[in-house]
Structures are given as structure tokens and as C-alpha cells.
Amino acid sequence: MIQTLTSEAAEAVAAAEAAQTVDELDQLERKALGKRGFVAAAKKAIGALPPEERKGVGRAINGAKASVEDAIALRRTTLASAQRALQLEAERMDLTEVPIRPEVGHGHIITQTWEELEDVFVGMGFRIAEGPHIETDWHNFDALNIPPGHPARDGFDTIYVNHGQPGSTLLRTHTSPVQIRTMLDQEPPIYIVAPGRVFRRDTADSTHMPVFHQLEGLVIDRNITLADLAGTIDAFVTAYFGKSFPSRLRPNYFPFTEPSAEYDLRQADGSWMEMAGCGMVHPNVLRAGGIDPDEWSGFAFGFGIDRLAKMKYGVEDLRDMFANDVRFLSQF
Ligand code: DAH
């Protein structure tokens, strides 16, 4: 009987070692160690044995049972870890398509243009000045020789802010008030450019936005003339576009300059493009800035940054620059 037990145990151990799945092992366990298994049958048979043999056979049964249990447990661990490895492999994510370094963005086309412009002017000896977006009516108009009731006020489509006296506070309609703030803030000689955001009650179309960007220039020194103005803008255009253009100063009117002009560039097709408003700073403006017009003179200019970017990069519609579609923006 012991011999039979031993060989049945050996057979079960071998089957356990050969099992390929956990299911197979479960079946085997039930078959060998369950109610109808050989261990149970042997236990039942013990009763029929002579008492002196029972002890030896009992020990053999326990030994056989333990060896089968051990073999099943060992195999179960092995199969379980193999199965886990298989599962992990199946669930593994393929990370090879994710770029090692995520794509890096860059400045907006307007920011780039703004910074290039600053660089060019800084290279010419100018300093950068700034002013607030929310301005007083005095800085935006009065001090620039545009008193209340002046028709030039109507041309600006001003957005007023509900603060203080009605009409006293507004979103600046141009960067020109930075001229006033700079003059009040520092002694001449002054060589500054003031890039910044400006606001007008305007409907967006291919050439207008209600929020846009200007760059203001102001030079105050002794014996400054219109020739200095023309020479400065010419030098700027050459540096910015990388080549010189035929240019002209066309008489115009601005309340804050006298004389005033429009600076035009001749394009390849022979047509003229308005680039900047400019002129010699009006004595009233110098006085508002606390500067003596008998001692100092100066010139000023102002142009649209967005317009310049549109022209340099050949953008058709200004609105594209502000729609924030990355497919458009990533081109620049
Ligand atoms: N502020 C003017 C505008 O927004 C532009 C301008 C014209 C600025 C002539 C100037 C200037 O400094 O001299 O239309």
C-alpha cells in the first residue's frame, strides 16, 4: 500500500510540475487531494489494516499528501508569476512614440516683432519706456494738445472706464501719453521708445483690431530738426527690414506735433505704404511735460507693431494673428 501511495504521489507531483495553467493545477489538486482522491481513499483504507501497520501507513499518507501539496503550491507560484509577466507585457504601453523632449513653443508673432523692434532701437541708443493701459484723459488727450472739444478726440473711438468723473479715465487710445509721462519723469536729453497695447472702440476686420499695439518714439535734445527725424526712421527701417527702402515724409496733421508728417515707404510694386505718424513735438506738449520749448526741441513718431508684423511676414488678415490657432502661429 505504501508503494502504491508513493507512486501515486510521484505521479501527482510530476503532473503538478507539468501543469501549464493555474486552472490545470486546480483540477489536479481536486483530483489528488479531494474527497475522491488517492489520499482520501488511502485514509479510508487505513481502517482495514492491522493496528501495527496503521502508524507507518498513516505517516506515508501524510508524507504523500505533503509532497503533492508542496509541488502544487510551488507550481502555482511559478505559473502565477509567469502569468503576471504575460499580463504586464500585454498591458505595457508603447512609449517610443512619445517624443523624449516635448515640443518647445516660442513667442507670439507680435511678441517677436515687439522684441525685435526694441532691439533695433536699443541698438540705436534708445531706452524703453512704459505707461499704464488705463490712462487719465489728461495724459491721453489734454497734455498732447488735444483739449476737450477738440475734433481730434472724435477720431479716436475712445473706450472710457467707469471711474472718477465721467470721461476722466479711459483705456489709452495710443502710446503717445507715454511721451508725457516720460517728460514728467526725466530730464532731457530723452531718447525713448514705448511699445505697448492700445485700445479703440473698433470692429475687428482684416486691418483693424479693437486691441492692438503701437510703438511710440520720442527724442528731446538741443537743436533737433526734421532731418534727425527722417534719418532716424530711415536707419530704423534699414535695420529692421535688413534693406533700405525709398521713403518720403508726407505732410499731415497731428495735434501733438508741428509740423506733422506721415512717413511712407515705397514698396516693390511702386506703391507707397504709410508706416508711421511723426513730427516735431509741439511746444504745448513740451510745456505739458515740464520742458522749456525755448531750450529744447524734439521729434516723435508712432506706428503700429501689428501692421509692421503683418507686412514683414506677409500676413493677409490681422485677425489671424489673434485667433490663437497654433497651426497659424507656429509658422512664425
Ligand atoms: N498717436 C498717433 C496715433 O495713434 C500716432 C502718432 C502720430 C504718434 C504722430 C506720434 C506722432 O508720436 O508724432 O494715431
Coordinates of C-alpha atoms and ligand atoms in Angstrom, one line a residue:
M1 CA 0.0 0.0 0.0
I2 CA 2.8 2.3 0.9
Q3 CA 4.3 1.6 -2.5
T4 CA 1.1 2.5 -4.3
L5 CA 0.8 5.7 -2.3
T6 CA 4.4 6.6 -3.2
S7 CA 3.9 6.1 -6.9
E8 CA 0.5 7.9 -6.9
A9 CA 2.2 10.8 -5.1
A10 CA 5.1 10.8 -7.5
E11 CA 2.6 10.8 -10.4
A12 CA 0.7 13.7 -8.9
V13 CA 3.9 15.6 -8.3
A14 CA 5.0 15.1 -11.9
A15 CA 1.6 16.2 -13.1
A16 CA 1.8 19.3 -10.9
E17 CA 5.2 20.2 -12.3
A18 CA 4.0 19.7 -15.9
A19 CA 0.8 21.8 -15.4
Q20 CA 0.7 24.7 -17.8
T21 CA -2.0 26.8 -16.2
V22 CA -3.4 27.6 -12.8
D23 CA -6.7 26.0 -13.9
E24 CA -5.0 22.8 -14.7
L25 CA -3.4 22.9 -11.2
D26 CA -6.8 23.4 -9.6
Q27 CA -8.2 20.4 -11.3
L28 CA -5.2 18.3 -10.3
E29 CA -5.5 19.4 -6.7
R30 CA -9.1 18.4 -6.6
K31 CA -8.4 15.1 -8.2
A32 CA -5.4 14.1 -6.0
L33 CA -6.3 15.7 -2.7
G34 CA -10.1 16.0 -2.9
K35 CA -12.8 13.7 -1.5
R36 CA -12.3 11.1 -4.2
G37 CA -8.6 11.5 -4.4
F38 CA -6.0 8.9 -3.6
V39 CA -5.2 10.4 -0.3
A40 CA -8.8 10.2 0.9
A41 CA -9.0 6.6 -0.4
A42 CA -5.9 5.6 1.5
K43 CA -7.2 7.2 4.7
K44 CA -10.3 5.2 4.4
A45 CA -8.3 2.0 3.8
I46 CA -6.3 2.5 6.9
G47 CA -9.2 1.2 9.0
A48 CA -9.0 -2.2 7.4
L49 CA -5.3 -2.6 8.3
P50 CA -3.9 -4.5 11.2
P51 CA -3.2 -1.9 14.0
E52 CA 0.6 -2.3 13.9
E53 CA 0.7 -1.3 10.2
R54 CA -1.6 1.7 10.7
K55 CA 1.1 4.1 12.1
G56 CA 3.5 3.5 9.2
V57 CA 0.9 3.8 6.6
G58 CA -0.6 7.0 8.2
R59 CA 2.9 8.6 8.1
A60 CA 3.2 7.6 4.4
I61 CA -0.2 9.1 3.7
N62 CA 0.8 12.4 5.3
G63 CA 4.1 12.4 3.5
A64 CA 2.5 11.8 0.2
K65 CA -0.1 14.4 0.8
A66 CA 2.5 17.0 1.9
S67 CA 4.7 16.3 -1.2
V68 CA 1.8 16.7 -3.5
E69 CA 0.7 19.9 -1.7
D70 CA 4.2 21.4 -1.9
A71 CA 4.5 20.6 -5.6
I72 CA 1.2 22.2 -6.3
A73 CA 2.0 25.3 -4.3
L74 CA 5.4 25.7 -5.9
R75 CA 4.0 25.3 -9.4
R76 CA 1.2 27.7 -8.6
T77 CA 3.6 30.4 -7.6
T78 CA 5.7 29.8 -10.8
L79 CA 2.6 29.9 -13.0
A80 CA 1.2 32.9 -11.3
S81 CA 4.3 35.0 -11.8
A82 CA 4.6 33.9 -15.4
Q83 CA 1.0 34.8 -16.0
R84 CA 1.6 38.2 -14.3
A85 CA 4.6 38.8 -16.5
L86 CA 2.5 37.9 -19.6
Q87 CA -0.2 40.3 -18.5
L88 CA 2.2 43.1 -17.8
E89 CA 3.7 42.6 -21.3
A90 CA 0.2 42.7 -22.8
E91 CA -0.7 45.9 -20.9
R92 CA 2.7 47.5 -21.5
M93 CA 2.4 50.9 -23.1
D94 CA 4.5 51.7 -26.1
L95 CA 6.2 54.9 -25.1
T96 CA 8.5 55.0 -28.0
E97 CA 6.2 57.4 -29.9
V98 CA 6.2 60.0 -27.2
P99 CA 9.0 62.4 -28.0
I100 CA 11.7 62.4 -25.5
R101 CA 11.5 66.2 -25.3
P102 CA 8.1 67.7 -25.7
E103 CA 7.9 70.3 -28.5
V104 CA 9.0 73.7 -27.2
G105 CA 6.9 76.7 -28.1
H106 CA 8.0 80.2 -29.0
G107 CA 6.9 83.8 -28.6
H108 CA 3.8 85.0 -30.4
I109 CA 4.4 86.8 -33.7
I110 CA 3.6 90.1 -32.1
T111 CA 5.9 89.5 -29.1
Q112 CA 8.7 88.6 -31.5
T113 CA 8.2 91.7 -33.6
W114 CA 7.9 93.8 -30.4
E115 CA 11.2 92.4 -29.1
E116 CA 12.9 92.8 -32.5
L117 CA 11.8 96.5 -32.6
E118 CA 13.1 97.1 -29.1
D119 CA 16.5 95.5 -30.0
V120 CA 16.8 97.7 -33.1
F121 CA 16.1 100.9 -31.1
V122 CA 18.2 99.9 -28.1
G123 CA 21.0 99.3 -30.7
M124 CA 20.5 102.9 -31.8
G125 CA 20.8 104.3 -28.2
F126 CA 17.2 104.5 -27.2
R127 CA 15.8 103.3 -23.9
I128 CA 12.5 101.5 -23.4
A129 CA 9.7 103.4 -21.6
E130 CA 6.3 102.2 -20.4
G131 CA 3.0 103.6 -19.3
P132 CA -0.3 102.3 -18.0
H133 CA -3.1 100.8 -20.1
I134 CA -5.7 102.8 -18.1
E135 CA -4.9 106.4 -18.5
T136 CA -6.3 109.8 -17.5
D137 CA -8.0 111.8 -20.1
W138 CA -5.3 114.5 -19.4
H139 CA -2.3 112.3 -20.3
N140 CA -4.1 110.7 -23.3
F141 CA -5.5 114.0 -24.7
D142 CA -5.1 117.4 -23.0
A143 CA -1.4 117.2 -22.4
L144 CA -0.9 116.1 -26.0
N145 CA -2.5 119.3 -27.2
I146 CA -6.0 117.8 -27.7
P147 CA -8.2 119.8 -25.3
P148 CA -11.9 118.9 -24.6
G149 CA -14.0 119.6 -27.6
H150 CA -11.0 119.2 -30.0
P151 CA -12.2 117.4 -33.1
A152 CA -9.3 115.0 -33.0
R153 CA -10.9 113.4 -29.9
D154 CA -13.8 112.2 -32.1
G155 CA -11.4 110.3 -34.3
F156 CA -10.2 108.0 -31.6
D157 CA -13.3 105.9 -30.7
T158 CA -12.2 106.0 -27.1
I159 CA -13.3 103.4 -24.6
Y160 CA -14.0 105.1 -21.3
V161 CA -13.6 103.5 -17.9
N162 CA -16.3 103.9 -15.3
H163 CA -14.1 105.6 -12.7
G164 CA -14.0 109.1 -11.2
Q165 CA -15.6 111.9 -13.1
P166 CA -17.4 110.7 -16.3
G167 CA -14.9 110.9 -19.2
S168 CA -11.9 111.3 -16.9
T169 CA -10.5 107.8 -17.2
L170 CA -10.0 105.7 -20.3
L171 CA -8.1 102.8 -22.0
R172 CA -5.3 104.6 -23.8
T173 CA -6.1 105.1 -27.4
H174 CA -2.4 105.4 -28.4
T175 CA 1.1 105.1 -26.8
S176 CA 1.6 108.9 -27.1
P177 CA 0.7 109.5 -23.4
V178 CA 3.9 107.7 -22.6
Q179 CA 5.7 110.8 -24.1
I180 CA 4.1 112.9 -21.3
R181 CA 4.9 110.5 -18.5
T182 CA 8.5 110.3 -19.7
M183 CA 9.0 114.0 -19.9
L184 CA 7.5 114.5 -16.4
D185 CA 9.7 111.7 -15.1
Q186 CA 13.1 112.5 -16.5
E187 CA 15.3 115.4 -17.7
P188 CA 16.2 115.9 -21.3
P189 CA 18.0 114.7 -23.3
I190 CA 15.4 112.0 -23.9
Y191 CA 15.7 109.1 -26.3
I192 CA 13.0 106.6 -25.7
V193 CA 10.7 104.2 -27.5
A194 CA 7.5 103.0 -25.8
P195 CA 5.9 99.8 -27.2
G196 CA 2.6 98.8 -25.8
R197 CA -1.0 97.8 -26.1
V198 CA -3.7 100.3 -27.1
F199 CA -7.5 100.2 -27.3
R200 CA -10.2 101.6 -29.5
R201 CA -13.9 101.0 -29.9
D202 CA -13.4 99.4 -33.3
T203 CA -14.9 96.4 -35.1
A204 CA -12.3 93.7 -36.0
D205 CA -11.6 93.3 -39.7
S206 CA -8.7 92.3 -41.8
T207 CA -6.8 95.5 -41.0
H208 CA -8.2 96.6 -37.6
M209 CA -8.5 95.2 -34.1
P210 CA -10.0 96.9 -31.1
V211 CA -6.9 96.0 -29.2
F212 CA -3.6 96.5 -31.0
H213 CA 0.0 97.5 -30.4
Q214 CA 1.9 100.6 -31.1
L215 CA 5.5 101.8 -30.7
E216 CA 6.0 105.4 -29.8
G217 CA 9.3 107.2 -30.2
L218 CA 10.4 110.4 -28.5
V219 CA 13.6 112.3 -28.8
I220 CA 14.2 115.6 -26.9
D221 CA 17.6 117.2 -27.2
R222 CA 19.1 120.5 -28.2
N223 CA 18.9 121.5 -31.9
I224 CA 16.9 118.6 -33.0
T225 CA 15.5 119.0 -36.5
L226 CA 13.2 117.3 -39.0
A227 CA 16.3 115.9 -40.6
D228 CA 17.1 114.0 -37.4
L229 CA 13.6 112.5 -37.5
A230 CA 13.9 111.4 -41.2
G231 CA 17.4 110.0 -40.6
T232 CA 16.3 108.1 -37.5
I233 CA 13.3 106.4 -39.2
D234 CA 15.4 105.6 -42.3
A235 CA 18.1 104.0 -40.1
F236 CA 15.4 102.1 -38.2
V237 CA 13.7 100.8 -41.4
T238 CA 17.1 99.6 -42.8
A239 CA 18.0 97.8 -39.6
Y240 CA 14.5 96.2 -39.2
F241 CA 13.9 95.1 -42.7
G242 CA 17.5 94.4 -43.5
K243 CA 17.5 96.7 -46.5
S244 CA 16.7 100.3 -47.3
F245 CA 13.5 101.5 -49.0
P246 CA 12.9 104.7 -50.7
S247 CA 10.9 106.8 -48.2
R248 CA 9.1 110.1 -48.1
L249 CA 7.7 112.4 -45.4
R250 CA 4.2 113.4 -46.5
P251 CA 2.7 116.5 -44.7
N252 CA -0.1 115.5 -42.3
Y253 CA -1.8 116.8 -39.2
F254 CA -1.4 115.6 -35.6
P255 CA -2.3 117.9 -32.7
F256 CA 0.8 116.9 -30.8
T257 CA 3.4 117.7 -33.5
E258 CA 4.1 120.7 -35.6
P259 CA 5.0 120.2 -38.4
S260 CA 3.4 116.8 -38.7
A261 CA 4.0 114.1 -41.3
E262 CA 3.3 110.6 -42.4
Y263 CA 6.4 108.5 -43.1
D264 CA 5.8 106.4 -46.2
L265 CA 7.8 103.5 -47.6
R266 CA 7.8 102.7 -51.3
Q267 CA 7.1 99.0 -51.9
A268 CA 8.3 96.8 -54.7
D269 CA 5.2 97.4 -56.8
G270 CA 5.9 101.2 -56.6
S271 CA 3.0 101.9 -54.2
W272 CA 3.6 103.8 -51.0
M273 CA 2.8 102.4 -47.7
E274 CA 2.0 104.5 -44.6
M275 CA 4.3 103.4 -41.9
A276 CA 4.3 106.0 -39.1
G277 CA 2.9 109.2 -38.0
C278 CA 5.6 111.7 -36.9
G279 CA 6.6 115.3 -36.5
M280 CA 8.4 117.8 -34.3
V281 CA 7.0 117.9 -30.8
H282 CA 4.5 120.7 -30.4
P283 CA 5.7 123.4 -27.9
N284 CA 2.4 122.9 -25.9
V285 CA 3.3 119.3 -25.4
L286 CA 6.8 120.1 -24.2
R287 CA 5.3 122.6 -21.7
A288 CA 2.8 120.0 -20.5
G289 CA 5.8 117.7 -19.9
G290 CA 7.6 120.4 -17.9
I291 CA 10.2 121.1 -20.6
D292 CA 11.1 124.6 -21.9
P293 CA 10.4 124.8 -25.6
D294 CA 13.0 127.6 -26.0
E295 CA 15.8 125.4 -24.8
W296 CA 14.8 122.0 -26.1
S297 CA 13.2 120.6 -29.2
G298 CA 12.4 117.1 -30.3
F299 CA 10.6 114.8 -32.6
A300 CA 8.1 112.0 -32.0
F301 CA 6.8 109.1 -34.1
G302 CA 4.3 106.3 -33.6
F303 CA 3.5 103.2 -35.6
G304 CA 1.5 100.0 -35.4
I305 CA 3.5 96.9 -34.4
D306 CA 0.9 94.6 -35.7
R307 CA 0.9 96.3 -39.1
L308 CA 4.6 96.0 -39.3
A309 CA 4.5 92.3 -38.4
K310 CA 1.7 91.8 -41.0
M311 CA 3.9 93.5 -43.6
K312 CA 7.1 91.7 -42.7
Y313 CA 5.6 88.3 -42.6
G314 CA 3.1 88.7 -45.3
V315 CA 0.0 88.0 -43.1
E316 CA -3.2 88.7 -45.0
D317 CA -5.7 89.1 -42.2
L318 CA -4.8 90.8 -38.9
R319 CA -7.4 88.7 -37.1
D320 CA -5.4 85.5 -37.8
M321 CA -2.7 86.9 -35.5
F322 CA -5.1 86.9 -32.6
A323 CA -7.2 83.8 -33.2
N324 CA -4.5 81.8 -31.3
D325 CA -4.7 78.9 -33.7
V326 CA -1.4 77.1 -33.1
R327 CA -1.2 75.9 -36.7
F328 CA -1.0 79.5 -37.8
L329 CA 1.2 80.8 -35.0
S330 CA 3.8 78.0 -35.3
Q331 CA 4.7 79.3 -38.8
F332 CA 6.5 82.3 -37.4
Ligands
DAH1 N1 -0.6 108.7 -31.7 C1 -0.8 108.6 -33.1 C2 -1.9 107.7 -33.4 O1 -2.2 106.8 -32.7 C3 0.4 108.2 -33.9 C4 1.5 109.3 -33.8 C5 1.5 110.3 -34.8 C6 2.4 109.3 -32.8 C7 2.5 111.2 -34.8 C8 3.3 110.3 -32.7 C9 3.4 111.3 -33.8 O2 4.2 110.4 -31.8 O3 4.3 112.3 -33.7 O4 -2.5 107.7 -34.5

